mmCIF file of C-alpha atoms in Angstrom:
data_model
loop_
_atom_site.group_PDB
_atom_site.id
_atom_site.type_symbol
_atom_site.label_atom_id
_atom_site.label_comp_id
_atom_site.label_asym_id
_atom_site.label_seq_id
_atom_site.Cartn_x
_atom_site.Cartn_y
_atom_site.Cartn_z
ATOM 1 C CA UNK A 1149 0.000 0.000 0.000
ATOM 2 C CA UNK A 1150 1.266 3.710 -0.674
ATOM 3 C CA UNK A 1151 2.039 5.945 1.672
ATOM 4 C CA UNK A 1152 2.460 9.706 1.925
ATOM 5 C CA UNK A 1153 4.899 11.082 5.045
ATOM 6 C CA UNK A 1154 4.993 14.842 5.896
ATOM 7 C CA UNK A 1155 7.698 14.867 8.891
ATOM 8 C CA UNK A 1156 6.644 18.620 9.293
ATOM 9 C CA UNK A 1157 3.246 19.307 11.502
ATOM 10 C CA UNK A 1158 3.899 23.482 11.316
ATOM 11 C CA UNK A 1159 6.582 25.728 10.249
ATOM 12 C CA UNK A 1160 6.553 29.464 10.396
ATOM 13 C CA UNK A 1161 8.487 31.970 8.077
ATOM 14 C CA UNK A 1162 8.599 35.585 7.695
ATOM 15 C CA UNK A 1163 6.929 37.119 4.699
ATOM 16 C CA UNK A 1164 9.194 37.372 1.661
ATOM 17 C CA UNK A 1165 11.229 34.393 2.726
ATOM 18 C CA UNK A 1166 11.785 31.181 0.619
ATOM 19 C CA UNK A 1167 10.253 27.892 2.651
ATOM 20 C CA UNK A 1168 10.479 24.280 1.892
ATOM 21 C CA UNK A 1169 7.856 21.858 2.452
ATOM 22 C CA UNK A 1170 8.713 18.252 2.717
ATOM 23 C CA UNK A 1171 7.082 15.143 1.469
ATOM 24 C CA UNK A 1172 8.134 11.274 0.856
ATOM 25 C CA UNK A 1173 5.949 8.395 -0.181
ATOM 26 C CA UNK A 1174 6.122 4.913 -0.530
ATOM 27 C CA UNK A 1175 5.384 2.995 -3.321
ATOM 28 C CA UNK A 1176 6.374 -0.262 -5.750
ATOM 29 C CA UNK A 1177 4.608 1.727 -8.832
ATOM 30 C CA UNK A 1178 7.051 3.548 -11.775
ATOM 31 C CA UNK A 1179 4.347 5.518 -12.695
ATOM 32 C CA UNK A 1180 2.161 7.782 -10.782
ATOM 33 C CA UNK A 1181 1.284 11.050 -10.037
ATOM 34 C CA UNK A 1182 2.012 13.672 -7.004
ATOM 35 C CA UNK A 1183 0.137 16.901 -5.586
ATOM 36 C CA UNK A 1184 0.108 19.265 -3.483
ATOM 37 C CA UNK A 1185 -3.034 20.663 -2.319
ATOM 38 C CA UNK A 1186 -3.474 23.929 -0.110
ATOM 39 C CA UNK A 1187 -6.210 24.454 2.874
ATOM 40 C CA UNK A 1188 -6.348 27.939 4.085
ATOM 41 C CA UNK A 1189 -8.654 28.850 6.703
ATOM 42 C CA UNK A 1190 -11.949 28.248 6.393
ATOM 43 C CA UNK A 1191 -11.908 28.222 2.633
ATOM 44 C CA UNK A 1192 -11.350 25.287 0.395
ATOM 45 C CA UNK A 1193 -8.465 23.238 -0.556
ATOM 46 C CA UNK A 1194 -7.397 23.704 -3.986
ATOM 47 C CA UNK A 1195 -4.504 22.075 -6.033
ATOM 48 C CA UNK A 1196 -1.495 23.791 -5.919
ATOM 49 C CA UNK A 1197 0.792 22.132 -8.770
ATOM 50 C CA UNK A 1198 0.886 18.509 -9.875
ATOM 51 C CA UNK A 1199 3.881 16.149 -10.815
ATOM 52 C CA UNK A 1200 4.056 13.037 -12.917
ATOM 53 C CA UNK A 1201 6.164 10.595 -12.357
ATOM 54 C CA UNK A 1202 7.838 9.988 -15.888
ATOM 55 C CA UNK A 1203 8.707 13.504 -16.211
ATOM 56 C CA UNK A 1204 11.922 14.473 -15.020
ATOM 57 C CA UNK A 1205 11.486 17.803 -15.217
ATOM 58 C CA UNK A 1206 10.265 19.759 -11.830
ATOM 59 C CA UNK A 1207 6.397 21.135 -11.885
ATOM 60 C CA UNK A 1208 6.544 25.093 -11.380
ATOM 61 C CA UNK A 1209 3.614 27.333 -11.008
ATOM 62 C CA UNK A 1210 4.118 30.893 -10.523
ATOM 63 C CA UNK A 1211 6.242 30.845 -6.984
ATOM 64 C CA UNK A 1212 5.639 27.325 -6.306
ATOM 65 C CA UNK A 1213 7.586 24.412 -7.710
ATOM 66 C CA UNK A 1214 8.550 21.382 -6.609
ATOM 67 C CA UNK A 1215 11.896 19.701 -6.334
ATOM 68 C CA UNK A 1216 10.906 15.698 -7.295
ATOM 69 C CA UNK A 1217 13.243 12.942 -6.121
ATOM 70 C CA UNK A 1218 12.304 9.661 -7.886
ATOM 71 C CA UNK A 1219 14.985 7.360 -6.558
ATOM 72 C CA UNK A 1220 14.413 8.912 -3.006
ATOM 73 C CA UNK A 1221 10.807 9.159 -3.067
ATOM 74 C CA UNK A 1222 10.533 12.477 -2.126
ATOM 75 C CA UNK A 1223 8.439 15.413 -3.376
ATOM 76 C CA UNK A 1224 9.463 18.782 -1.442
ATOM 77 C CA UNK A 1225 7.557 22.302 -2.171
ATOM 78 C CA UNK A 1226 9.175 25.395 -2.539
ATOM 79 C CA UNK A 1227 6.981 28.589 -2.105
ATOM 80 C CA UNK A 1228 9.581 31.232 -2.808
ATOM 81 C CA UNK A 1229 8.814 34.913 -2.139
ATOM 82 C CA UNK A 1230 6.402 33.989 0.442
ATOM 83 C CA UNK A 1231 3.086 36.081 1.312
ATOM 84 C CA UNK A 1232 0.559 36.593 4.017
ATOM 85 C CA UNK A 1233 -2.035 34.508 1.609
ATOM 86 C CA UNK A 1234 0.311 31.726 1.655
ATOM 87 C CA UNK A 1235 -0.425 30.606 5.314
ATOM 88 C CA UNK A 1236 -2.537 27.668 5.043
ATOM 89 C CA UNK A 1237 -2.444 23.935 5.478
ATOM 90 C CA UNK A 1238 -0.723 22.239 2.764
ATOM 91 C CA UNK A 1239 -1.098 18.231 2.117
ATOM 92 C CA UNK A 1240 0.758 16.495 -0.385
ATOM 93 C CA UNK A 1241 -1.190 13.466 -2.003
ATOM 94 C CA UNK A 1242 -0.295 10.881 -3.945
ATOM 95 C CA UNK A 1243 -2.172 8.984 -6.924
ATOM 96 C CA UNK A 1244 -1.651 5.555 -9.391
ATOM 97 C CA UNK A 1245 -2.914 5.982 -12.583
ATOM 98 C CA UNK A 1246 -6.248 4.119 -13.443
ATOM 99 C CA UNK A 1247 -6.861 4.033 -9.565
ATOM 100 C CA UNK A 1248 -9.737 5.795 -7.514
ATOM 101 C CA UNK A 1249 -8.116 7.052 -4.846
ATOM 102 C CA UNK A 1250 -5.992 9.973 -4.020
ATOM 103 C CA UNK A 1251 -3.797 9.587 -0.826
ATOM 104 C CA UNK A 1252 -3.131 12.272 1.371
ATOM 105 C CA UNK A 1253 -0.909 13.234 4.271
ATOM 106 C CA UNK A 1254 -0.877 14.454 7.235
ATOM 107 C CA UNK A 1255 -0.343 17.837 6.091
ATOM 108 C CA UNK A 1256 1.458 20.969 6.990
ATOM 109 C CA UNK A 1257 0.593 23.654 8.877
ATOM 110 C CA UNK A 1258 2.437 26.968 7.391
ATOM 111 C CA UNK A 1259 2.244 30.262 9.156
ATOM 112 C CA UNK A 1260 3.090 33.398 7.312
ATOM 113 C CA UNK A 1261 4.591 36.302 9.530
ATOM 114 C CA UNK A 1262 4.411 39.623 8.844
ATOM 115 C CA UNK B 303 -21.080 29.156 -10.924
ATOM 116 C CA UNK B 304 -21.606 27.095 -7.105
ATOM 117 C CA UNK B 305 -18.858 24.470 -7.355
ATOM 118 C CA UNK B 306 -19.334 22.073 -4.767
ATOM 119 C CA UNK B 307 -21.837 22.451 -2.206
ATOM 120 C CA UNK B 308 -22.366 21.030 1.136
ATOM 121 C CA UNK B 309 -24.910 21.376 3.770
ATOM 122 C CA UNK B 310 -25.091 21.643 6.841
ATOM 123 C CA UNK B 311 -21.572 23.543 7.555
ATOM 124 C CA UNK B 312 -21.846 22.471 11.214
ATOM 125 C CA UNK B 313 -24.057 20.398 12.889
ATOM 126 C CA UNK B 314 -24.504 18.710 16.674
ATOM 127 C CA UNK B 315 -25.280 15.029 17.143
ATOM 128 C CA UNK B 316 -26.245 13.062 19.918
ATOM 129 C CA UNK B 317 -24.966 9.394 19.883
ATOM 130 C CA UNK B 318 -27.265 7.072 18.007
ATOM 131 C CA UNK B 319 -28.636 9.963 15.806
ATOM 132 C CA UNK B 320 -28.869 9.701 12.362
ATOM 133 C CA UNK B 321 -28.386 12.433 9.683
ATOM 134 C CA UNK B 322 -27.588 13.016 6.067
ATOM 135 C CA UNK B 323 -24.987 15.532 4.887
ATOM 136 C CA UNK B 324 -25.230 16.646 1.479
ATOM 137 C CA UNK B 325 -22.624 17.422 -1.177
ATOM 138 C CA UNK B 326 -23.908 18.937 -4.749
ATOM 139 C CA UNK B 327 -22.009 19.581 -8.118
ATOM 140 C CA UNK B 328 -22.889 21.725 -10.699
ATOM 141 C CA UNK B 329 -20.102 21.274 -12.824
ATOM 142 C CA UNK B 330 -21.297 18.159 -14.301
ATOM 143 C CA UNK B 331 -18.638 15.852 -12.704
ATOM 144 C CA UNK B 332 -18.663 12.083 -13.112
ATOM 145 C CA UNK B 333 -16.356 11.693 -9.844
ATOM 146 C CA UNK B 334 -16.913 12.205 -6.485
ATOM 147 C CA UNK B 335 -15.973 11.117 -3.191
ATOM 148 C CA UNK B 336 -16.294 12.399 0.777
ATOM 149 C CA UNK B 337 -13.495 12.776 3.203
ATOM 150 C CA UNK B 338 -12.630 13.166 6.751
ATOM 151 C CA UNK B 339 -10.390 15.508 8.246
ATOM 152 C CA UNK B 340 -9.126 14.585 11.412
ATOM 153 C CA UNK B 341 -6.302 16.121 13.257
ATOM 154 C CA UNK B 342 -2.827 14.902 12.833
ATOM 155 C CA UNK B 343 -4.437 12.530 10.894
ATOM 156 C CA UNK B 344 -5.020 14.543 7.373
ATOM 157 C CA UNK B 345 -7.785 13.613 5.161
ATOM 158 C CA UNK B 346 -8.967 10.133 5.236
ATOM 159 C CA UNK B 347 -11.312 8.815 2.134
ATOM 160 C CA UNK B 348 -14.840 7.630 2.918
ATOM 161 C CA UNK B 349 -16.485 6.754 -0.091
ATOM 162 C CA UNK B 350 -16.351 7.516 -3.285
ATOM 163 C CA UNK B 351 -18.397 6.706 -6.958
ATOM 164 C CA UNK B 352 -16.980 7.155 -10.531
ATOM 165 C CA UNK B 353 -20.629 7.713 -11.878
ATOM 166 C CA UNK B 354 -24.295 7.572 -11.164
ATOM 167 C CA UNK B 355 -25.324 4.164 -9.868
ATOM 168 C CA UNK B 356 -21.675 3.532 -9.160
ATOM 169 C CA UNK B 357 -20.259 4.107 -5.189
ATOM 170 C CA UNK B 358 -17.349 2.164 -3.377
ATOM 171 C CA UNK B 359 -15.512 2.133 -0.242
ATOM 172 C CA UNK B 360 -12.741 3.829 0.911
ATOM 173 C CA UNK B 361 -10.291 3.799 3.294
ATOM 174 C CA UNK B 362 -12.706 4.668 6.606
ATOM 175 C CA UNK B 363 -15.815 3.608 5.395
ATOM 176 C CA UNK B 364 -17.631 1.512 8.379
ATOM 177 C CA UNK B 365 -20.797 4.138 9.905
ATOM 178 C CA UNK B 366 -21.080 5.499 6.776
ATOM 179 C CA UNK B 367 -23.662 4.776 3.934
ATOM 180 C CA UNK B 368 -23.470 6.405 0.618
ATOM 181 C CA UNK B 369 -25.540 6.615 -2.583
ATOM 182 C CA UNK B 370 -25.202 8.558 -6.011
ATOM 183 C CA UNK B 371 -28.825 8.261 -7.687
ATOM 184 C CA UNK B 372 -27.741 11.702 -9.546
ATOM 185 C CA UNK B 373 -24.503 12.810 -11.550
ATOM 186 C CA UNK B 374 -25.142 15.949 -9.197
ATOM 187 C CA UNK B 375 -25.583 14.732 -5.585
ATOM 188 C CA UNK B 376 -23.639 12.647 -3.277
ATOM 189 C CA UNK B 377 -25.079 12.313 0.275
ATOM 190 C CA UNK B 378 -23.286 10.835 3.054
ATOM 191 C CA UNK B 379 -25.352 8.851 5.938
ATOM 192 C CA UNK B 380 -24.366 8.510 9.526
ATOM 193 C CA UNK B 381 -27.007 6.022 10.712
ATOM 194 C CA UNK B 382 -25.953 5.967 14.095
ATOM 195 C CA UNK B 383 -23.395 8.650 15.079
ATOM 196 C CA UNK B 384 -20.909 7.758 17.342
ATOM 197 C CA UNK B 385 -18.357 9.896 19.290
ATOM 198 C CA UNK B 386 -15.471 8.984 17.218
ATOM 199 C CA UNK B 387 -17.637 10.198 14.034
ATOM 200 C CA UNK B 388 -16.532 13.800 15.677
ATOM 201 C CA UNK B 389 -14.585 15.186 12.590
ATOM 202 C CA UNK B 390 -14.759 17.594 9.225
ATOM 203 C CA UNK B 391 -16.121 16.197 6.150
ATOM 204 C CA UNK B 392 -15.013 17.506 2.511
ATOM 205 C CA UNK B 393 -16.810 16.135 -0.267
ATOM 206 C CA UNK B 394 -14.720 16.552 -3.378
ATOM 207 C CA UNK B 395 -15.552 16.052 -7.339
ATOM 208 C CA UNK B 396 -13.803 15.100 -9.998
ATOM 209 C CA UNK B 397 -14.519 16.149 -13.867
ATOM 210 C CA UNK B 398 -13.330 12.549 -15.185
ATOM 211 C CA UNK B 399 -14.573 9.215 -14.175
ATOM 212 C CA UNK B 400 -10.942 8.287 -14.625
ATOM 213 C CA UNK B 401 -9.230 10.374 -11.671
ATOM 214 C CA UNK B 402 -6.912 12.614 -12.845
ATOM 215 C CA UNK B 403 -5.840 14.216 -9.347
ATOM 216 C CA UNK B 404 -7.540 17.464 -9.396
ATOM 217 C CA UNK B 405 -10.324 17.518 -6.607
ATOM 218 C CA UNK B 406 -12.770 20.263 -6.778
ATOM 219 C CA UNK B 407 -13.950 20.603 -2.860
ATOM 220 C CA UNK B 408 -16.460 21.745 -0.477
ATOM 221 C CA UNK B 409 -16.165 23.976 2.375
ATOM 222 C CA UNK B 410 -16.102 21.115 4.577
ATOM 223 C CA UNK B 411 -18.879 20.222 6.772
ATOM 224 C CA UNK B 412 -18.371 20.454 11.141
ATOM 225 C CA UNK B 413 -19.835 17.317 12.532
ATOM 226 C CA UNK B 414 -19.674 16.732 16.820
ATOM 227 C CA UNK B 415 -21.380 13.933 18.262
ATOM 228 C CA UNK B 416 -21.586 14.132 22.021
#
């Protein structure tokens, strides 16, 4: 069975700073696909920027991208330029092609400081 | 355009209650599924159905009954709430029958059952 890991409950950063957010998973598959999804408070989660598996090159939208590690399973996001509207939980989820099911962590909790 | 919707947004429960919470799409979506949120535990999947007619079981599904008799509307049954039933449900659609990863969600629905 897959797994997602996010070793980071909450981080804080001061606005305007570059912050990492860290993600592994587990899996036998070659070919899937990776998220991350954004919760702020009390409004809904939306998808951030998705990753496929068989493309080496890193997903980037706007000040988010994503610096994917097939060999190590890992699947860190990088919100650089960071502002007030970026403080929000932040899962990162994890789907097989042709399945039904997206996985999801445990999430982050990011705090933006002024 | 409403997205998804879901009513109640909160609601109180005594143990052994029943109640329905509802989740409708207006986007036309052939996907769509229900979720817990639980703390440090992320978002857990409930059910979920590919298409009218169609539902299946997720990863949490025991208390829960689900039904999809419309493309539109995906209700979620507690028949007999139970403390540990305390959470925050997200229903979330899907344009494709084949999941593709992006979730469309609801603003979550606050369920306590005393």
């Amino acid at each position: 069975a897959q797994t997602v890991t996010q070793s980071q409950p909450e981080m804080s950063v001061q606005e305007a700073e570059t912050v990492t957010l860290s993600c592994t998973y587990d899996t036998s598959e070659n070919n899937y696909y990776l998220f991350w999804y954004k919760q702020p408070p009390s409004r809904q989660m939306i998808l951030v920027i998705r990753q496929e598996a068989y493309k080496q090159q890193n997903a980037t939208e706007n000040r988010f991208s994503v610096n994917f590690q097939k060999a190590a399973k890992s699947f860190s996001l990088k919100i650089s330029d960071s502002q007030l509207g970026d403080t929000a939980m932040y899962f990162c989820a994890f789907m097989k092609p042709g399945d039904d099911k997206i996985i999801f962590g445990k999430g982050t909790r990011l705090h933006i400081l002024p | 355009n409403a997205g998804v919707t879901q009513t109640p947004k909160f609601q109180v429960l005594k143990t052994g209650q029943s109640m329905t919470l509802q989740c409708a799409q207006d986007m036309n979506h052939e996907y769509m599924s229900w979720y817990r949120q639980d703390p440090g535990m992320g978002l857990r999947l409930i059910h979920y159905s590919v298409g009218a007619g169609i539902t299946d079981q997720g990863e949490v599904p025991n208390g829960y009954n689900v039904s999809r008799s419309t493309t539109e509307d995906f209700p979620l049954r507690l028949l007999s709430a139970a403390p540990s039933q305390t959470s925050v449900y997200f229903c979330a659609s899907s344009y494709s029958r084949i999941l593709t990863g992006e979730l469309f969600f609801g603003e979550g629905s606050r369920l306590t059952v005393l």
